Amino acid sequence: MTVAISSLLNRIRVSDSASGPIDAKEYFINMGPQHPATHGVLRLMLKLEGETIREVIPVPGYIHRGIEKIGESVNYRQFVHLTDRMDYLSAMMNNWAVAMGVERATNTVMNDRIEYIRTIFAELERIQSHMLWWGVLGMDLGAFTPFLYGFRDREKITDIFEETVGCRLTMNYIQPGGLMADIHPNFVTRVKEAMAYAKPKIDEYEELLSGNVILQERTKNIGVLSGADAISLGVTGPPLRASGVAYDLRKIEPYGVYDKVEFRTAVGSVGDCWDRYWVRVEEMRQSIGIVEQLIDNIPEGKFMLMKPAKKIIIPEGVYYNAIETARGVLGMVIASDGKSDKPVRIHMRSPNYNNLWAVDSMTRGSRVGDLVANISSLDFVVPDIDR
Amino acid sequence: MIPHAGYEVITLSDRANAALPESLWLSIGYMLLAVASTAAFMSVLGMALVYVERKVAAHFQCRLGPMRVGWHGILQSVADAIKLLLKEDLVPDRADRLLFFLAPAFSVLATLLALVLIPMSPTMQVVDLNIGVVFIAAVGGFGVLGILLGGWSSNNKWSLLGAMRAGAQFVSYEVSIILSLLVAVLFAGSLQLSEIVQSQADGWWIWRGHISGFIAFIIFVIASTAELNRPPFDLPEAESELTGGYHTEYSGLRFSFFFLSEFINMFIASALGATLFLGGWMPFHIGGLDGFNAVMDLIPPGVWFAGKTGFIIFLTMWVRWTFPRLRVDQLMRLEWKFLLPLGFTNLMVAACLILTDSYFFPL
């Protein structure tokens, strides 16, 4: 009996004749839309030579839900909850971007209580987002344990959200004109507990991952993005600051009560994965500092200044405002005709979408393993890329 | 080298041989016992190791692990095995069907062949070849074939990448493994595993062989972790990079073959490390101190073997759940620029030690 191994031979013949000798051939490989390292449905086309990456072609659009288009047929209050579904780890900040846009357009000034609570919630959200990122980075680099540590500590903060807001992920809490509800009576003590808990945990993160030789080998001088490149690509947030550009909207155009608190902007020097790692870890510490400065001083006052039953009508014009989410600058464009309570056009400049295009220039010439480190250090939330 | 009268090694194949002149059926009975016990040991050990791994991982990660099936989830592995047996067995479109079917069989076969040589106690060993160490190294090389074929025949570029990584990695680290095995072989003066164990009656090679034995043990643990393709060297199946590497396309029973052979290989490597450097089933002896040695002999050899092997297994699990993964080129750099020169130097030092006859504790 003859054993048919002709298909093996056939394949060698076919690949030989395809283009040139087999060892010099470049080939394409599809990373995603279902791939464990792309955190959702991001698709990357990789042009590989052996294991060396020659080109990365991002193909977004697999989770496009038309949030901007839906925004044209709902009023501003209804639109807030859609923004939760963009960057779900910065849900509070997304809500705040809409609220701020509407408030600035209608010249409504918020009282201190609202601003304090909004700032505290935004910083809590930033801490939990970075905690999750830290765990996921560990998992992407092959260490599964940090993933569970990150999730465990993040739960303490989502518990606080749940108590006041009723939700853990998609908040819909910050509304145009104020907040959905007043803070829970336990809020202040719970936040203090959580901050006291989180501080040593961040030192623990450093012990588990930062000091590890393999992690440093995998991240130092990997995926270098120069400051000039980062600016020209429109990269914002921690990746931009890691490249040495101290651009933080909380400092440059303070909103909320960021002008009343003291915190430092973490800035990297090289712009590699290690700097991006370090910037985020430091941001967690700074955010804890911000929350601690604010939590004891929440003033009394109303939590909602616009009557929920009343229509919000923005004067005619195009309005832009921006906010620093956990991933970078979220720009909010609202165009209104001045008659209807619905916008004519609504558009978001999402941080992840711009950061995505930095992957190619960061990754060329490195290995598949480096690509994973790069994606992870840019911290994508894919629904925010497509919206 | 130093004949030790304390233990007489009787393997199952010895029993079969001895029984042959008297009764053919008794001999066949011993052979069947050998086959059945190896197969049963392999599957039970596989499930037990999966359970242990999950529990160890869980406790490293501040959780409980499997708790629902049986007492403390002790039957979880059985449930998983049944699930794997019942799962649909998918073959990808345009896969090389023959090689696709053969690949897991190769993996399991290599594992099985190595398993029969492990001396678990003086009376618990199936075959005791006089070239035992060489045989295990050779059979270990055979296991790569299964992984390479599995990656190649899946008709999946990710699998192929994983298989190519596996090929490069295994071939490289095999060199270091053999260099470290040779140190123990030099010390013991034999390739036969039972004799290597017997030679450690005055003390285990890890501390009797000065620094050389210790370095060889460290090299062995690192290189065997790479050979087992466990983190931080799990590049062939790097989940976050290659979605599962060479076994991406495998499901059901065939996947479980790969899985089983991976876990049993972990046991074999740990057992080999224990046998060559930690004295295998030999109790903790210090040459010359007969009273102390007699006390140590009270613990049966099988327990010593299980304890030492378990310790090394726990060590590899500890590493697995703590460290991130290396990159391909870093992995190669570690082997060719660090471990290999160190291994050669170590081998030469060991040879000098033996020529000058300067071990610890011949007393």
PDB file of C-alpha atoms in Angstrom, chain A residues 125-300:
ATOM      1  CA  GLU A 125     -12.416  55.470  36.581  1.00  0.00           C
ATOM      2  CA  ARG A 126      -8.876  56.225  35.440  1.00  0.00           C
ATOM      3  CA  ILE A 127      -7.418  54.124  38.255  1.00  0.00           C
ATOM      4  CA  GLN A 128      -9.623  51.130  37.504  1.00  0.00           C
ATOM      5  CA  SER A 129      -8.932  51.440  33.799  1.00  0.00           C
ATOM      6  CA  HIS A 130      -5.188  51.448  34.358  1.00  0.00           C
ATOM      7  CA  MET A 131      -5.476  48.539  36.781  1.00  0.00           C
ATOM      8  CA  LEU A 132      -7.217  46.522  34.130  1.00  0.00           C
ATOM      9  CA  TRP A 133      -4.637  47.588  31.553  1.00  0.00           C
ATOM     10  CA  TRP A 134      -1.827  46.512  33.853  1.00  0.00           C
ATOM     11  CA  GLY A 135      -3.297  43.040  34.208  1.00  0.00           C
ATOM     12  CA  VAL A 136      -3.972  42.704  30.516  1.00  0.00           C
ATOM     13  CA  LEU A 137      -0.422  43.769  29.670  1.00  0.00           C
ATOM     14  CA  GLY A 138       0.860  41.008  31.890  1.00  0.00           C
ATOM     15  CA  MET A 139      -1.403  38.508  30.197  1.00  0.00           C
ATOM     16  CA  ASP A 140      -0.388  39.635  26.731  1.00  0.00           C
ATOM     17  CA  LEU A 141       3.246  39.161  27.625  1.00  0.00           C
ATOM     18  CA  GLY A 142       2.497  35.659  28.853  1.00  0.00           C
ATOM     19  CA  ALA A 143       2.065  36.102  32.606  1.00  0.00           C
ATOM     20  CA  PHE A 144      -1.492  35.221  33.475  1.00  0.00           C
ATOM     21  CA  THR A 145      -1.374  36.035  37.181  1.00  0.00           C
ATOM     22  CA  PRO A 146      -1.283  39.871  36.873  1.00  0.00           C
ATOM     23  CA  PHE A 147      -4.544  39.701  34.938  1.00  0.00           C
ATOM     24  CA  LEU A 148      -6.370  38.345  37.956  1.00  0.00           C
ATOM     25  CA  TYR A 149      -4.594  40.689  40.357  1.00  0.00           C
ATOM     26  CA  GLY A 150      -5.636  43.661  38.240  1.00  0.00           C
ATOM     27  CA  PHE A 151      -9.226  42.486  38.054  1.00  0.00           C
ATOM     28  CA  ARG A 152      -9.360  41.771  41.770  1.00  0.00           C
ATOM     29  CA  ASP A 153      -8.286  45.298  42.708  1.00  0.00           C
ATOM     30  CA  ARG A 154     -10.463  46.904  40.086  1.00  0.00           C
ATOM     31  CA  GLU A 155     -13.501  45.291  41.707  1.00  0.00           C
ATOM     32  CA  LYS A 156     -13.065  47.490  44.794  1.00  0.00           C
ATOM     33  CA  ILE A 157     -13.604  50.566  42.645  1.00  0.00           C
ATOM     34  CA  THR A 158     -16.439  49.156  40.575  1.00  0.00           C
ATOM     35  CA  ASP A 159     -18.148  48.285  43.858  1.00  0.00           C
ATOM     36  CA  ILE A 160     -18.099  51.990  44.719  1.00  0.00           C
ATOM     37  CA  PHE A 161     -19.594  52.798  41.325  1.00  0.00           C
ATOM     38  CA  GLU A 162     -22.271  50.202  41.837  1.00  0.00           C
ATOM     39  CA  GLU A 163     -23.258  51.658  45.188  1.00  0.00           C
ATOM     40  CA  THR A 164     -23.760  55.188  43.922  1.00  0.00           C
ATOM     41  CA  VAL A 165     -24.625  54.685  40.265  1.00  0.00           C
ATOM     42  CA  GLY A 166     -26.173  51.250  40.198  1.00  0.00           C
ATOM     43  CA  CYS A 167     -23.910  50.104  37.385  1.00  0.00           C
ATOM     44  CA  ARG A 168     -20.400  48.766  37.246  1.00  0.00           C
ATOM     45  CA  LEU A 169     -19.343  49.387  33.674  1.00  0.00           C
ATOM     46  CA  THR A 170     -21.716  51.547  31.657  1.00  0.00           C
ATOM     47  CA  MET A 171     -22.484  54.322  34.125  1.00  0.00           C
ATOM     48  CA  ASN A 172     -24.666  56.928  32.446  1.00  0.00           C
ATOM     49  CA  TYR A 173     -24.063  58.961  35.591  1.00  0.00           C
ATOM     50  CA  ILE A 174     -22.715  62.340  34.555  1.00  0.00           C
ATOM     51  CA  GLN A 175     -25.564  64.137  32.809  1.00  0.00           C
ATOM     52  CA  PRO A 176     -25.809  67.492  31.065  1.00  0.00           C
ATOM     53  CA  GLY A 177     -26.568  69.826  33.951  1.00  0.00           C
ATOM     54  CA  GLY A 178     -25.249  67.698  36.759  1.00  0.00           C
ATOM     55  CA  LEU A 179     -25.375  64.134  37.943  1.00  0.00           C
ATOM     56  CA  MET A 180     -27.943  61.385  37.648  1.00  0.00           C
ATOM     57  CA  ALA A 181     -28.121  60.964  41.417  1.00  0.00           C
ATOM     58  CA  ASP A 182     -26.468  62.215  44.547  1.00  0.00           C
ATOM     59  CA  ILE A 183     -23.588  60.222  46.011  1.00  0.00           C
ATOM     60  CA  HIS A 184     -24.381  57.343  48.320  1.00  0.00           C
ATOM     61  CA  PRO A 185     -24.005  58.100  52.067  1.00  0.00           C
ATOM     62  CA  ASN A 186     -21.217  55.514  52.258  1.00  0.00           C
ATOM     63  CA  PHE A 187     -19.388  57.008  49.299  1.00  0.00           C
ATOM     64  CA  VAL A 188     -16.727  58.976  51.158  1.00  0.00           C
ATOM     65  CA  THR A 189     -15.742  56.170  53.519  1.00  0.00           C
ATOM     66  CA  ARG A 190     -15.776  53.590  50.740  1.00  0.00           C
ATOM     67  CA  VAL A 191     -13.526  55.710  48.540  1.00  0.00           C
ATOM     68  CA  LYS A 192     -11.085  56.251  51.375  1.00  0.00           C
ATOM     69  CA  GLU A 193     -10.990  52.522  52.032  1.00  0.00           C
ATOM     70  CA  ALA A 194     -10.440  51.786  48.386  1.00  0.00           C
ATOM     71  CA  MET A 195      -7.592  54.285  48.110  1.00  0.00           C
ATOM     72  CA  ALA A 196      -5.937  52.912  51.240  1.00  0.00           C
ATOM     73  CA  TYR A 197      -6.275  49.479  49.670  1.00  0.00           C
ATOM     74  CA  ALA A 198      -5.021  50.492  46.241  1.00  0.00           C
ATOM     75  CA  LYS A 199      -1.826  52.249  47.309  1.00  0.00           C
ATOM     76  CA  PRO A 200       0.057  49.169  48.557  1.00  0.00           C
ATOM     77  CA  LYS A 201      -1.388  47.192  45.677  1.00  0.00           C
ATOM     78  CA  ILE A 202       0.383  49.397  43.184  1.00  0.00           C
ATOM     79  CA  ASP A 203       3.651  48.717  44.966  1.00  0.00           C
ATOM     80  CA  GLU A 204       2.749  45.049  44.707  1.00  0.00           C
ATOM     81  CA  TYR A 205       2.264  45.474  40.951  1.00  0.00           C
ATOM     82  CA  GLU A 206       5.740  46.905  40.748  1.00  0.00           C
ATOM     83  CA  GLU A 207       7.120  43.920  42.621  1.00  0.00           C
ATOM     84  CA  LEU A 208       5.312  41.358  40.518  1.00  0.00           C
ATOM     85  CA  LEU A 209       5.917  42.783  37.065  1.00  0.00           C
ATOM     86  CA  SER A 210       8.077  45.910  36.911  1.00  0.00           C
ATOM     87  CA  GLY A 211      11.132  44.361  38.502  1.00  0.00           C
ATOM     88  CA  ASN A 212      10.947  41.265  36.320  1.00  0.00           C
ATOM     89  CA  VAL A 213      13.907  40.909  33.960  1.00  0.00           C
ATOM     90  CA  ILE A 214      11.807  39.295  31.263  1.00  0.00           C
ATOM     91  CA  LEU A 215       9.266  42.116  31.323  1.00  0.00           C
ATOM     92  CA  GLN A 216      12.008  44.694  30.998  1.00  0.00           C
ATOM     93  CA  GLU A 217      13.593  42.744  28.155  1.00  0.00           C
ATOM     94  CA  ARG A 218      10.239  42.589  26.440  1.00  0.00           C
ATOM     95  CA  THR A 219       9.434  46.285  26.821  1.00  0.00           C
ATOM     96  CA  LYS A 220      12.612  48.361  26.934  1.00  0.00           C
ATOM     97  CA  ASN A 221      13.467  49.873  23.551  1.00  0.00           C
ATOM     98  CA  ILE A 222      10.532  48.039  22.004  1.00  0.00           C
ATOM     99  CA  GLY A 223       8.029  49.963  19.902  1.00  0.00           C
ATOM    100  CA  VAL A 224       9.826  53.281  20.130  1.00  0.00           C
ATOM    101  CA  LEU A 225       7.630  56.219  19.164  1.00  0.00           C
ATOM    102  CA  SER A 226       9.381  59.575  19.006  1.00  0.00           C
ATOM    103  CA  GLY A 227       7.669  62.675  20.316  1.00  0.00           C
ATOM    104  CA  ALA A 228       7.527  64.261  16.849  1.00  0.00           C
ATOM    105  CA  ASP A 229       6.019  61.118  15.319  1.00  0.00           C
ATOM    106  CA  ALA A 230       3.503  60.873  18.119  1.00  0.00           C
ATOM    107  CA  ILE A 231       2.368  64.465  17.559  1.00  0.00           C
ATOM    108  CA  SER A 232       2.118  64.089  13.795  1.00  0.00           C
ATOM    109  CA  LEU A 233       0.095  60.879  14.158  1.00  0.00           C
ATOM    110  CA  GLY A 234      -2.230  62.535  16.642  1.00  0.00           C
ATOM    111  CA  VAL A 235      -1.342  60.156  19.443  1.00  0.00           C
ATOM    112  CA  THR A 236      -2.595  61.355  22.809  1.00  0.00           C
ATOM    113  CA  GLY A 237      -2.798  60.221  26.379  1.00  0.00           C
ATOM    114  CA  PRO A 238      -0.186  58.080  28.131  1.00  0.00           C
ATOM    115  CA  PRO A 239       1.509  57.015  24.849  1.00  0.00           C
ATOM    116  CA  LEU A 240       2.129  60.673  23.966  1.00  0.00           C
ATOM    117  CA  ARG A 241       3.405  61.516  27.420  1.00  0.00           C
ATOM    118  CA  ALA A 242       5.638  58.450  27.349  1.00  0.00           C
ATOM    119  CA  SER A 243       7.211  59.885  24.201  1.00  0.00           C
ATOM    120  CA  GLY A 244       8.305  62.925  26.188  1.00  0.00           C
ATOM    121  CA  VAL A 245       5.497  65.374  25.372  1.00  0.00           C
ATOM    122  CA  ALA A 246       3.939  66.669  28.579  1.00  0.00           C
ATOM    123  CA  TYR A 247       0.495  67.097  27.089  1.00  0.00           C
ATOM    124  CA  ASP A 248      -2.239  66.495  29.600  1.00  0.00           C
ATOM    125  CA  LEU A 249      -5.526  68.341  29.198  1.00  0.00           C
ATOM    126  CA  ARG A 250      -6.024  68.208  32.936  1.00  0.00           C
ATOM    127  CA  LYS A 251      -3.018  70.504  33.239  1.00  0.00           C
ATOM    128  CA  ILE A 252      -3.218  72.498  30.027  1.00  0.00           C
ATOM    129  CA  GLU A 253      -6.931  73.296  29.914  1.00  0.00           C
ATOM    130  CA  PRO A 254      -8.101  72.376  33.407  1.00  0.00           C
ATOM    131  CA  TYR A 255     -11.741  71.381  33.621  1.00  0.00           C
ATOM    132  CA  GLY A 256     -13.624  70.146  36.660  1.00  0.00           C
ATOM    133  CA  VAL A 257     -11.534  70.958  39.711  1.00  0.00           C
ATOM    134  CA  TYR A 258      -8.191  69.875  38.309  1.00  0.00           C
ATOM    135  CA  ASP A 259      -6.908  73.414  38.817  1.00  0.00           C
ATOM    136  CA  LYS A 260      -7.500  73.059  42.565  1.00  0.00           C
ATOM    137  CA  VAL A 261      -5.545  69.860  43.099  1.00  0.00           C
ATOM    138  CA  GLU A 262      -1.872  69.145  42.967  1.00  0.00           C
ATOM    139  CA  PHE A 263      -0.630  66.365  40.775  1.00  0.00           C
ATOM    140  CA  ARG A 264       2.264  65.782  38.465  1.00  0.00           C
ATOM    141  CA  THR A 265       2.188  64.663  34.866  1.00  0.00           C
ATOM    142  CA  ALA A 266       4.187  61.507  34.304  1.00  0.00           C
ATOM    143  CA  VAL A 267       6.419  61.967  31.273  1.00  0.00           C
ATOM    144  CA  GLY A 268       8.652  59.372  29.659  1.00  0.00           C
ATOM    145  CA  SER A 269      11.852  59.954  27.735  1.00  0.00           C
ATOM    146  CA  VAL A 270      12.349  57.181  25.179  1.00  0.00           C
ATOM    147  CA  GLY A 271       8.799  56.474  24.066  1.00  0.00           C
ATOM    148  CA  ASP A 272       9.127  52.698  24.252  1.00  0.00           C
ATOM    149  CA  CYS A 273       6.753  50.181  25.800  1.00  0.00           C
ATOM    150  CA  TRP A 274       8.572  50.463  29.118  1.00  0.00           C
ATOM    151  CA  ASP A 275       7.935  54.212  29.265  1.00  0.00           C
ATOM    152  CA  ARG A 276       4.280  53.710  28.442  1.00  0.00           C
ATOM    153  CA  TYR A 277       4.129  51.116  31.191  1.00  0.00           C
ATOM    154  CA  TRP A 278       5.814  53.377  33.675  1.00  0.00           C
ATOM    155  CA  VAL A 279       3.673  56.415  32.788  1.00  0.00           C
ATOM    156  CA  ARG A 280       0.470  54.512  33.468  1.00  0.00           C
ATOM    157  CA  VAL A 281       1.689  53.066  36.752  1.00  0.00           C
ATOM    158  CA  GLU A 282       2.680  56.564  37.857  1.00  0.00           C
ATOM    159  CA  GLU A 283      -0.681  57.940  36.708  1.00  0.00           C
ATOM    160  CA  MET A 284      -2.414  55.499  39.013  1.00  0.00           C
ATOM    161  CA  ARG A 285      -0.433  56.916  41.927  1.00  0.00           C
ATOM    162  CA  GLN A 286      -1.164  60.511  40.909  1.00  0.00           C
ATOM    163  CA  SER A 287      -4.870  59.742  40.498  1.00  0.00           C
ATOM    164  CA  ILE A 288      -4.994  58.249  43.963  1.00  0.00           C
ATOM    165  CA  GLY A 289      -3.402  61.495  45.184  1.00  0.00           C
ATOM    166  CA  ILE A 290      -6.047  63.573  43.415  1.00  0.00           C
ATOM    167  CA  VAL A 291      -8.908  61.553  44.870  1.00  0.00           C
ATOM    168  CA  GLU A 292      -7.423  61.817  48.352  1.00  0.00           C
ATOM    169  CA  GLN A 293      -7.133  65.585  48.068  1.00  0.00           C
ATOM    170  CA  LEU A 294     -10.757  65.942  46.998  1.00  0.00           C
ATOM    171  CA  ILE A 295     -12.642  63.315  48.933  1.00  0.00           C
ATOM    172  CA  ASP A 296     -12.710  65.170  52.268  1.00  0.00           C
ATOM    173  CA  ASN A 297     -13.737  68.494  50.785  1.00  0.00           C
ATOM    174  CA  ILE A 298     -16.873  67.736  48.779  1.00  0.00           C
ATOM    175  CA  PRO A 299     -19.011  70.870  49.307  1.00  0.00           C
ATOM    176  CA  GLU A 300     -22.751  70.879  49.857  1.00  0.00           C
TER     177      GLU A 300
END
